[in-house]
PDB file of C-alpha atoms in Angstrom:
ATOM      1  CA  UNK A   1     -73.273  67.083  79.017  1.00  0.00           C
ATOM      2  CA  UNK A   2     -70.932  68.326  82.228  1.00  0.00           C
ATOM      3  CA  UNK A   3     -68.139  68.417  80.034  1.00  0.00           C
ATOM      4  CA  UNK A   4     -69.681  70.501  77.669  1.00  0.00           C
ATOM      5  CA  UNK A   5     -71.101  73.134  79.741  1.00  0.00           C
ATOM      6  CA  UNK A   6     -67.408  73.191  81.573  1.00  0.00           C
ATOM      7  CA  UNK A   7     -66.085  74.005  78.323  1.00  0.00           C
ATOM      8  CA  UNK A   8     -69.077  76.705  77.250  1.00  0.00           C
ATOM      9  CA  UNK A   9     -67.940  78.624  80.828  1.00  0.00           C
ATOM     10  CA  UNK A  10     -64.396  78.785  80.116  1.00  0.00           C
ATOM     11  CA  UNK A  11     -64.824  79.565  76.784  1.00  0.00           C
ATOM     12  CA  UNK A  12     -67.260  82.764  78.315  1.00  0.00           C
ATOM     13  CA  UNK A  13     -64.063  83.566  80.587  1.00  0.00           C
ATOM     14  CA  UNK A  14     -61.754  83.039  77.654  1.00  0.00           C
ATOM     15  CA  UNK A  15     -63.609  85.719  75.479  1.00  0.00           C
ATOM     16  CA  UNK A  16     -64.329  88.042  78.870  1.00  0.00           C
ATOM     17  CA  UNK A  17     -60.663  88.419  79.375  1.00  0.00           C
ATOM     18  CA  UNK A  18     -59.502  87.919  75.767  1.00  0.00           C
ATOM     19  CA  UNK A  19     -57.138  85.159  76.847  1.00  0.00           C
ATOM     20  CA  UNK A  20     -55.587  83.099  73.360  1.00  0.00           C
ATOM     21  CA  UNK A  21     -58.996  84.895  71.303  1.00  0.00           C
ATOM     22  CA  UNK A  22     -59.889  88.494  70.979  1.00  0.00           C
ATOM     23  CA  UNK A  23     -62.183  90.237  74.004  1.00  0.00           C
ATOM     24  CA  UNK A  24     -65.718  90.312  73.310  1.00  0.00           C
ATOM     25  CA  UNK A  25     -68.034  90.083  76.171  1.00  0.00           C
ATOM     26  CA  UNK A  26     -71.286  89.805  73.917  1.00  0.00           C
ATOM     27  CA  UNK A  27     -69.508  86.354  73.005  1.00  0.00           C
ATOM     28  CA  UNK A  28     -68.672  85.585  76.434  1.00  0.00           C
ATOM     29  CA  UNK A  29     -72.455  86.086  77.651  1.00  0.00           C
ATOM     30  CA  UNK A  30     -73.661  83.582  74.663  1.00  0.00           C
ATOM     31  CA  UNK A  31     -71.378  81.313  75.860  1.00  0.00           C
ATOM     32  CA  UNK A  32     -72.574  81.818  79.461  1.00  0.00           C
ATOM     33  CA  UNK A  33     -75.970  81.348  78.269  1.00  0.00           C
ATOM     34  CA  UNK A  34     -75.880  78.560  76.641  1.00  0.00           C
ATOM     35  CA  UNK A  35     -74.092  76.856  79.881  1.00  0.00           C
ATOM     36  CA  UNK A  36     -76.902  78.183  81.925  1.00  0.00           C
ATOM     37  CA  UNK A  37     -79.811  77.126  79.386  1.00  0.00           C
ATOM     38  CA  UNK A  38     -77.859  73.481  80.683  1.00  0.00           C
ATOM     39  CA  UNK A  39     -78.223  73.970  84.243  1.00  0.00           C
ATOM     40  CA  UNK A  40     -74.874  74.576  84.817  1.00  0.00           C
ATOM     41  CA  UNK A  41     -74.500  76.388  88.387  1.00  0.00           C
ATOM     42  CA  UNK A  42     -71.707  78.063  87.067  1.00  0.00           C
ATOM     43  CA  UNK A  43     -73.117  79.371  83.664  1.00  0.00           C
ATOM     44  CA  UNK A  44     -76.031  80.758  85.606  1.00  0.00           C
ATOM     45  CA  UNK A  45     -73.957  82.080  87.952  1.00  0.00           C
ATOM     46  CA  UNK A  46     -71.898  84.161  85.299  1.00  0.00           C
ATOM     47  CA  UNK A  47     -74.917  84.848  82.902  1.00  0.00           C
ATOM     48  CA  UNK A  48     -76.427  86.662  86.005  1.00  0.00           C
ATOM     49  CA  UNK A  49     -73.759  88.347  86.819  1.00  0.00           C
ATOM     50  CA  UNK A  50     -73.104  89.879  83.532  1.00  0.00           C
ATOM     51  CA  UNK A  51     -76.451  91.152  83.289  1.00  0.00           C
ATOM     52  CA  UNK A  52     -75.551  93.543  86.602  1.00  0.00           C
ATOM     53  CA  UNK A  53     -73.525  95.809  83.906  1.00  0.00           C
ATOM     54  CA  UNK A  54     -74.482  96.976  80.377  1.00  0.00           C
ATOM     55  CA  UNK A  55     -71.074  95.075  78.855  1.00  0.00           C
ATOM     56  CA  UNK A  56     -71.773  92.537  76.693  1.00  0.00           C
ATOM     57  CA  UNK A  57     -75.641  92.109  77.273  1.00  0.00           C
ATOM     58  CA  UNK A  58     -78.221  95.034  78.260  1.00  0.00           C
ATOM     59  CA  UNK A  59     -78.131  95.790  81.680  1.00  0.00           C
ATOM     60  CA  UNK A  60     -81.272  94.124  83.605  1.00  0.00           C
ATOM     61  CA  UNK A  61     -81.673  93.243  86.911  1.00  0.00           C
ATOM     62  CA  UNK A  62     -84.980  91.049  87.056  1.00  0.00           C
ATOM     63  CA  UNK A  63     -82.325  88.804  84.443  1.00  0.00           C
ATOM     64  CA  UNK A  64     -79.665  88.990  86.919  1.00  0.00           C
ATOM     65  CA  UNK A  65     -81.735  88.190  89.654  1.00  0.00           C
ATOM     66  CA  UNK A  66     -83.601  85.508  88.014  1.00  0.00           C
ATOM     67  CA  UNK A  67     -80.073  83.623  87.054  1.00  0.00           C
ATOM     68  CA  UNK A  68     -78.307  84.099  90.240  1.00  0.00           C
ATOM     69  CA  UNK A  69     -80.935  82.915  92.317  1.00  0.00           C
ATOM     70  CA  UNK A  70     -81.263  79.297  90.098  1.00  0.00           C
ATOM     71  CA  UNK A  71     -77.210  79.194  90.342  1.00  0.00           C
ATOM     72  CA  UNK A  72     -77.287  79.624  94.279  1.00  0.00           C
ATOM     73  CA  UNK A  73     -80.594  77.161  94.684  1.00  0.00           C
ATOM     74  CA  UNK A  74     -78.430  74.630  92.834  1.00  0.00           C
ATOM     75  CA  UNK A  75     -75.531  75.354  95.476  1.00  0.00           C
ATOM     76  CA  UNK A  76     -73.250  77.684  94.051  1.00  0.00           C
ATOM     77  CA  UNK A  77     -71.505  79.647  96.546  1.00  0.00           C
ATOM     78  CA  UNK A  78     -70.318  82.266  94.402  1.00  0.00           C
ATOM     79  CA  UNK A  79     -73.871  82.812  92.938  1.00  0.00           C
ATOM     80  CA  UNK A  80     -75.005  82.971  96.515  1.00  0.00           C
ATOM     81  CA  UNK A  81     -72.394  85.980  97.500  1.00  0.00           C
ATOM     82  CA  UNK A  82     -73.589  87.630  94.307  1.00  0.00           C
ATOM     83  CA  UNK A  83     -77.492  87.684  95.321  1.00  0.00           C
ATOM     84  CA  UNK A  84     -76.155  89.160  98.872  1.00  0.00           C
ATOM     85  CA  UNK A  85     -75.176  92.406  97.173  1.00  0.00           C
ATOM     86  CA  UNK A  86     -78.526  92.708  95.177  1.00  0.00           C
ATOM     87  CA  UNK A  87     -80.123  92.696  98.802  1.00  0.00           C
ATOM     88  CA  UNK A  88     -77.381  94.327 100.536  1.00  0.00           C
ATOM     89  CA  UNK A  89     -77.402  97.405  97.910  1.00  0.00           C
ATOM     90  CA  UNK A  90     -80.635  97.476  96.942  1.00  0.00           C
ATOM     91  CA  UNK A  91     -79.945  96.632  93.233  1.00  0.00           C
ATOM     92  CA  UNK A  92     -83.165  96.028  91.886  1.00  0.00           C
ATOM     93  CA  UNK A  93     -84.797  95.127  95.013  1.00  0.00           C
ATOM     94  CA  UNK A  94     -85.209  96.483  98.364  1.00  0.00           C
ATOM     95  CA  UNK A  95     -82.519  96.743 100.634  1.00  0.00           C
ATOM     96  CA  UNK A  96     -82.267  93.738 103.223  1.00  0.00           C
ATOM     97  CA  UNK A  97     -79.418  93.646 105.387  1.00  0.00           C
ATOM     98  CA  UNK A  98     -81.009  90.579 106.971  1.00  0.00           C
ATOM     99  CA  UNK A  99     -81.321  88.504 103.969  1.00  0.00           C
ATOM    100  CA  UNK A 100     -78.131  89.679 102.611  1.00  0.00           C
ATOM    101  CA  UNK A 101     -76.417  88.655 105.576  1.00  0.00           C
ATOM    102  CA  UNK A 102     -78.171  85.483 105.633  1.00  0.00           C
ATOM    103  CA  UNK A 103     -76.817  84.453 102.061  1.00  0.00           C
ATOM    104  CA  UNK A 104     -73.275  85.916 102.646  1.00  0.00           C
ATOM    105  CA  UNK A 105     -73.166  83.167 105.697  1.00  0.00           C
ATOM    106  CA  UNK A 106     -74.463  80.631 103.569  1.00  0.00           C
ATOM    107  CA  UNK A 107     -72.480  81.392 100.780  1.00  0.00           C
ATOM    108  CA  UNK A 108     -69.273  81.604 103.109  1.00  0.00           C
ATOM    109  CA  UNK A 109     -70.069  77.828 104.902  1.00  0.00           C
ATOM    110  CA  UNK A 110     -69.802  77.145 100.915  1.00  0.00           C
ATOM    111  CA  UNK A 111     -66.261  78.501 100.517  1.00  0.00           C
ATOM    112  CA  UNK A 112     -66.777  81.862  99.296  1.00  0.00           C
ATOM    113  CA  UNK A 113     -64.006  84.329 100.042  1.00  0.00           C
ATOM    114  CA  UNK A 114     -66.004  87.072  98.967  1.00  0.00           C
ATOM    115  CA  UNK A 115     -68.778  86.693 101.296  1.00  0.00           C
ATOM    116  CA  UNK A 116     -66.479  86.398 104.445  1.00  0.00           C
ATOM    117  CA  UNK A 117     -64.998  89.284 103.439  1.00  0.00           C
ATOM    118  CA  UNK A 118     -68.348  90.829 103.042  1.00  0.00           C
ATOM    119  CA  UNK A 119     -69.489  89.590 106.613  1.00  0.00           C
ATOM    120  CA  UNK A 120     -66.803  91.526 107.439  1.00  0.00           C
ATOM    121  CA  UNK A 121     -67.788  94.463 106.423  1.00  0.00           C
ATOM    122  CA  UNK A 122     -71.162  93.997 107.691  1.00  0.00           C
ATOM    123  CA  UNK A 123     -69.423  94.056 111.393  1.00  0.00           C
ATOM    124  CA  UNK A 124     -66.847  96.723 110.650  1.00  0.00           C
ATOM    125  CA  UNK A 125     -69.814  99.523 109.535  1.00  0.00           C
ATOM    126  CA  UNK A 126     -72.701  97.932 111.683  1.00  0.00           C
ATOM    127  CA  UNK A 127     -75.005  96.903 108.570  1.00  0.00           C
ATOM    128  CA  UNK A 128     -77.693  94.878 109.978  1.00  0.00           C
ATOM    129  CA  UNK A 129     -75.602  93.675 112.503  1.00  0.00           C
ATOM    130  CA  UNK A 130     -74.077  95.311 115.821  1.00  0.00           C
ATOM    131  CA  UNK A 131     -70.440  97.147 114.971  1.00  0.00           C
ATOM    132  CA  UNK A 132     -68.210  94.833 116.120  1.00  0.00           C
ATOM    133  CA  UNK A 133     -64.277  95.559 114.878  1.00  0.00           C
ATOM    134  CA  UNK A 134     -63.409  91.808 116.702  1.00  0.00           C
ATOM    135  CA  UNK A 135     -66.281  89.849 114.634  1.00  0.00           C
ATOM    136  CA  UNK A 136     -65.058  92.019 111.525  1.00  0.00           C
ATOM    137  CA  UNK A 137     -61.993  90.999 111.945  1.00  0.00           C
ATOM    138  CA  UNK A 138     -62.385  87.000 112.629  1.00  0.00           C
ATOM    139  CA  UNK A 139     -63.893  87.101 109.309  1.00  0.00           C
ATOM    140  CA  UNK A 140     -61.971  89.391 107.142  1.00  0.00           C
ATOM    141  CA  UNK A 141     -58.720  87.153 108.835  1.00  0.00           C
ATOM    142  CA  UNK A 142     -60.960  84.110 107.173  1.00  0.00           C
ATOM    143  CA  UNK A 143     -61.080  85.313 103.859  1.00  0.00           C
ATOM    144  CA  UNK A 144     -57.162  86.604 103.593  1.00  0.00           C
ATOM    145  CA  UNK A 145     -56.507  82.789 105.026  1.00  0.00           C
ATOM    146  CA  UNK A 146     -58.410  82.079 101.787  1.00  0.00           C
ATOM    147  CA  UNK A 147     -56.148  83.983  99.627  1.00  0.00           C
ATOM    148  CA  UNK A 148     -58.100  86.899  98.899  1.00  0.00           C
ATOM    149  CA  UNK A 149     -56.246  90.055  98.439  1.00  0.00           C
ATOM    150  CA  UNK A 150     -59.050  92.723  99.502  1.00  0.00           C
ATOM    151  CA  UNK A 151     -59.811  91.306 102.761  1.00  0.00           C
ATOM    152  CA  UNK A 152     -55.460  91.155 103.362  1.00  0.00           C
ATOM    153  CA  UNK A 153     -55.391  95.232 102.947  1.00  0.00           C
ATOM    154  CA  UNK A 154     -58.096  95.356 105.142  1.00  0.00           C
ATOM    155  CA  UNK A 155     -56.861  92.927 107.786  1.00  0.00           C
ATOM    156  CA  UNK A 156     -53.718  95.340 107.339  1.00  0.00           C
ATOM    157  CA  UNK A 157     -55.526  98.317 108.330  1.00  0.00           C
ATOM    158  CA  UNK A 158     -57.006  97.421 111.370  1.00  0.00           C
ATOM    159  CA  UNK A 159     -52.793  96.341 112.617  1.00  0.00           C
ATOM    160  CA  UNK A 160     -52.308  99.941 111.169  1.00  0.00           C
ATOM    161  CA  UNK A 161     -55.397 101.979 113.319  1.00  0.00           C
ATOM    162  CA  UNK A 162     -55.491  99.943 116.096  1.00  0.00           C
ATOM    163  CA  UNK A 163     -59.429  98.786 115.208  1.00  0.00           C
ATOM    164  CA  UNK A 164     -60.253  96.725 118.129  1.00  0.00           C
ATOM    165  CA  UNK A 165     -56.715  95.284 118.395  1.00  0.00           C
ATOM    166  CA  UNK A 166     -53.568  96.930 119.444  1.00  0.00           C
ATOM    167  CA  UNK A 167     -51.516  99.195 116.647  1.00  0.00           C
ATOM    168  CA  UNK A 168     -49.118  96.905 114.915  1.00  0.00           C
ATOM    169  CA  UNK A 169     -47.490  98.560 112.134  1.00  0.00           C
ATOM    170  CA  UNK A 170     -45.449  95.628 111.871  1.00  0.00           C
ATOM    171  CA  UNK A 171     -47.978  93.292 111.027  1.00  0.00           C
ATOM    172  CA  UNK A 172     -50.014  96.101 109.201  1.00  0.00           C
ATOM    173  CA  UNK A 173     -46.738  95.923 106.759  1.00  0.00           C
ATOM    174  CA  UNK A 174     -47.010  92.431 106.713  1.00  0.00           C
ATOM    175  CA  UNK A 175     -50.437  92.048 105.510  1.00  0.00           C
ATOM    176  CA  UNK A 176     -50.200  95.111 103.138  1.00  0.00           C
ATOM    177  CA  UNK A 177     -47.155  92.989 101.202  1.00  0.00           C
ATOM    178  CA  UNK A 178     -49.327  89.795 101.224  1.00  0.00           C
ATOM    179  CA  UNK A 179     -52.143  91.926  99.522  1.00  0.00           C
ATOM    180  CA  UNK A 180     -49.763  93.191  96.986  1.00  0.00           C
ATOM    181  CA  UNK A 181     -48.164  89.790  96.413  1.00  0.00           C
ATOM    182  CA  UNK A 182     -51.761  88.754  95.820  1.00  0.00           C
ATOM    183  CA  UNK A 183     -53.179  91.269  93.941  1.00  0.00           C
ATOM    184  CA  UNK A 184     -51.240  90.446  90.686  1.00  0.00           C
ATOM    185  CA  UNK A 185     -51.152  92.557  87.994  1.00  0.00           C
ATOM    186  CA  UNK A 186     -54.594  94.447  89.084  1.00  0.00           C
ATOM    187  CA  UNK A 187     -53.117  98.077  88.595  1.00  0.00           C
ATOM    188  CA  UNK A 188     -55.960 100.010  91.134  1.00  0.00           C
ATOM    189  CA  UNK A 189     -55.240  97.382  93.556  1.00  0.00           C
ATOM    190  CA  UNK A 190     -51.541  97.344  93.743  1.00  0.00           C
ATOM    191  CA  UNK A 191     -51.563 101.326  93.629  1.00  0.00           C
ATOM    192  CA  UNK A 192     -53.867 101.052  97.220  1.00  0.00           C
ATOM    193  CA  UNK A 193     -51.997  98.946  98.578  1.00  0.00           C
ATOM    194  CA  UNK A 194     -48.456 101.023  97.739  1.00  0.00           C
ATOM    195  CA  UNK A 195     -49.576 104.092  98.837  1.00  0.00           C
ATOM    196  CA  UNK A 196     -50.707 102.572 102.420  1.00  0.00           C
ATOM    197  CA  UNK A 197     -47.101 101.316 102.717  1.00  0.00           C
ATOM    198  CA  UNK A 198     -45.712 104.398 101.653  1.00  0.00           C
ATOM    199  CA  UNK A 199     -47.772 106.068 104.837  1.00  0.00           C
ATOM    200  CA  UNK A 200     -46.096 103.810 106.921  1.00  0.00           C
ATOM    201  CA  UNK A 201     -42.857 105.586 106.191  1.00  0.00           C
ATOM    202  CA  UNK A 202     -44.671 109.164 106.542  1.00  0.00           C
ATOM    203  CA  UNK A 203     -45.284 109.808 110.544  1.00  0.00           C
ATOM    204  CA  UNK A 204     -46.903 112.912 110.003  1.00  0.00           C
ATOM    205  CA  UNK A 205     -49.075 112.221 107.473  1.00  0.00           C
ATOM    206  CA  UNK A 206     -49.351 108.692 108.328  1.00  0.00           C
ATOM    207  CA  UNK A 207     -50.757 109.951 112.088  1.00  0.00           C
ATOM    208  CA  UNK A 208     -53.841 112.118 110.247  1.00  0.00           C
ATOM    209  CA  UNK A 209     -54.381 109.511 107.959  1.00  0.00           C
ATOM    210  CA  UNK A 210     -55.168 107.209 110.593  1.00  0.00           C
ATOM    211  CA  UNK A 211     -57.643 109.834 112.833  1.00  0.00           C
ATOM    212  CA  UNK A 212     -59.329 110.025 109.578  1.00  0.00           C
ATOM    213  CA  UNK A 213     -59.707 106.606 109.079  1.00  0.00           C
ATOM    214  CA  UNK A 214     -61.154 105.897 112.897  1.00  0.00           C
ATOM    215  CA  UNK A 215     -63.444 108.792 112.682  1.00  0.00           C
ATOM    216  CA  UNK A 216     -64.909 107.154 109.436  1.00  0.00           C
ATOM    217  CA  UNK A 217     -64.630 103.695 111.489  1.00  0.00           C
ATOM    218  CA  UNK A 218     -62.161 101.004 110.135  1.00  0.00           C
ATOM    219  CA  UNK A 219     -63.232  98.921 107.217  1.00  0.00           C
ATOM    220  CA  UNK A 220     -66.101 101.215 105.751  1.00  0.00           C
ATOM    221  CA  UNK A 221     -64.631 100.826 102.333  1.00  0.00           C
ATOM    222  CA  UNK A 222     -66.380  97.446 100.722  1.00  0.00           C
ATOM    223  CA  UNK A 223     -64.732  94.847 100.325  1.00  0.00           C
ATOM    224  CA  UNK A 224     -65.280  94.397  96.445  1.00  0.00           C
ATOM    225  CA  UNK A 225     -63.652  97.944  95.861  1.00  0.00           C
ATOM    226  CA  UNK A 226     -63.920  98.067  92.368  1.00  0.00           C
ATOM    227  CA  UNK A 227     -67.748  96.668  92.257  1.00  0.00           C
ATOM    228  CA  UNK A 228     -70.184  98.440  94.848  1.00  0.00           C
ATOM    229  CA  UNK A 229     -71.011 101.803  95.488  1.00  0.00           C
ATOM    230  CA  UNK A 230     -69.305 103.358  98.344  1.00  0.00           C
ATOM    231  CA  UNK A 231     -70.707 101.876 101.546  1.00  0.00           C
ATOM    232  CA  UNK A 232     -70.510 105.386 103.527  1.00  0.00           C
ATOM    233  CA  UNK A 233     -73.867 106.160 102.024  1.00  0.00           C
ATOM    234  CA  UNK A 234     -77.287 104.288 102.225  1.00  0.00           C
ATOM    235  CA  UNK A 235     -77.242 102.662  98.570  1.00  0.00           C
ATOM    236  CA  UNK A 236     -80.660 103.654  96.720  1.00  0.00           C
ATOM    237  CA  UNK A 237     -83.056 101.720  95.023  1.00  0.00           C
ATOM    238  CA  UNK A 238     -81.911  99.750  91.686  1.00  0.00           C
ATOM    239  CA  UNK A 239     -78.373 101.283  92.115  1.00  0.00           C
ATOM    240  CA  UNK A 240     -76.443  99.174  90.111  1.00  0.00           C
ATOM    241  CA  UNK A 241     -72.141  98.240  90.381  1.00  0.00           C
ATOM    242  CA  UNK A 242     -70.124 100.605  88.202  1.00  0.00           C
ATOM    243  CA  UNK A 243     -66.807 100.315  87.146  1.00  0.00           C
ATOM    244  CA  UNK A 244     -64.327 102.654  84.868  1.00  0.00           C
ATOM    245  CA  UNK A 245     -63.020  99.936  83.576  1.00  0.00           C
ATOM    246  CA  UNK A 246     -63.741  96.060  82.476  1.00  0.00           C
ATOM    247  CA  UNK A 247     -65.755  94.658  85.722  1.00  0.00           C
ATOM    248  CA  UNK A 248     -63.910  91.801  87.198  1.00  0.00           C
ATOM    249  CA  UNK A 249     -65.495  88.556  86.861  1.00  0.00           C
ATOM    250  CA  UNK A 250     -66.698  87.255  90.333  1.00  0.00           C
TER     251      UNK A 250
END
């Protein structure tokens, strides 16, 4: 039943995060599992996802693959940013900026903060698209009007190096508090976000840091910042997302 697969996904998320029961992300994936064994778009989508990292299950990307790609044919937005990295990284399959681009717009006509952000970044760097800082930013402005607290830093740091609008460190300010505000109690995020603000107040320093960040071209930093390898180099065959610490659910 609906209801019941609902309940097997939160439960997943309950047991991922260790919210009211005690972490265990081998639970979490059974619970996952048995959503997706219901076609739930949602349990596929997760039971993918956590097959991208060896935490909880054995890291395998033909699983994560296989599970994403049933979540997204079934309409799930999130599912559908998710399969845009494989492509777009090259995580168990070639690298395809066109196909990866192609989901990320489907998955962002669906809702999907992530994947505007990620269009974004596709502009900002020129990946399988034509640099364009104006595009990059139409879309990163998309997903911070979405409430998502990556693409508000990022949307800050054009105001703050003048990427194909006029230096604003006014606004830059303005969207580096809404990022923090958003961010929550995400420690690596809120420590990004503080030290940009603290640049502000540093005119020296705040001056090199931003003919540093032109000369590596605004945005280059992906979007999911805790997720993908760095986007300054080509990503290689089958690299997969690392993280030091717990990865955050999608």
């Amino acid at each position: 039943a609906r209801g019941d697969a609902t309940a097997m996904v939160t439960l997943g998320r309950r047991y991922y995060g260790g919210v009211g029961v005690e972490m265990n992300a081998a639970t979490a994936a059974n619970w996952w599992k048995k959503a997706a064994e219901t076609g739930d778009s949602n349990g596929m989508m997760y039971y993918g996802w956590i097959h991208l990292y060896d935490f909880g299950v054995p890291r395998d990307f033909d699983a994560a693959r296989h599970w994403l790609e049933k979540s997204a044919a079934a309409g799930n937005a999130s599912a559908t940013s998710q399969l845009a990295m494989l492509y777009a990284y090259g995580v168990g399959v070639r690298v395809d900026y066109g196909l990866a681009r192609m989901l990320w717009e489907k998955a962002a006509t669906g809702g999907s903060s992530e994947a505007m952000s990620y269009l974004g970044w596709m502009h900002s760097v020129g990946r399988g698209v034509g640099q364009d800082y104006g595009v990059a930013r139409e879309w990163y402005q998309k997903a911070a009007d979405a409430g998502r607290a990556s693409a508000m830093i990022i949307l800050g740091q054009f105001y703050d190096y003048g990427c194909g609008v006029a230096e604003d460190h006014d606004e830059a300010r303005r969207w580096y508090e809404k990022a923090k505000a958003g961010a929550k109690d995400d420690s690596r995020f809120t420590k990004l976000v503080e030290h940009n603000l603290a640049l502000l107040d540093q005119p020296a320093q705040h001056r090199a840091r931003v003919a540093t960040a032109r000369g590596l071209g605004c945005g280059a930093a992906p979007p999911a910042y805790n997720q993908m390898p760095a986007s300054s180099q080509t990503p290689s065959s089958n690299q997969a997302p690392s993280s030091d610490q717990t990865p955050p659910l999608p």
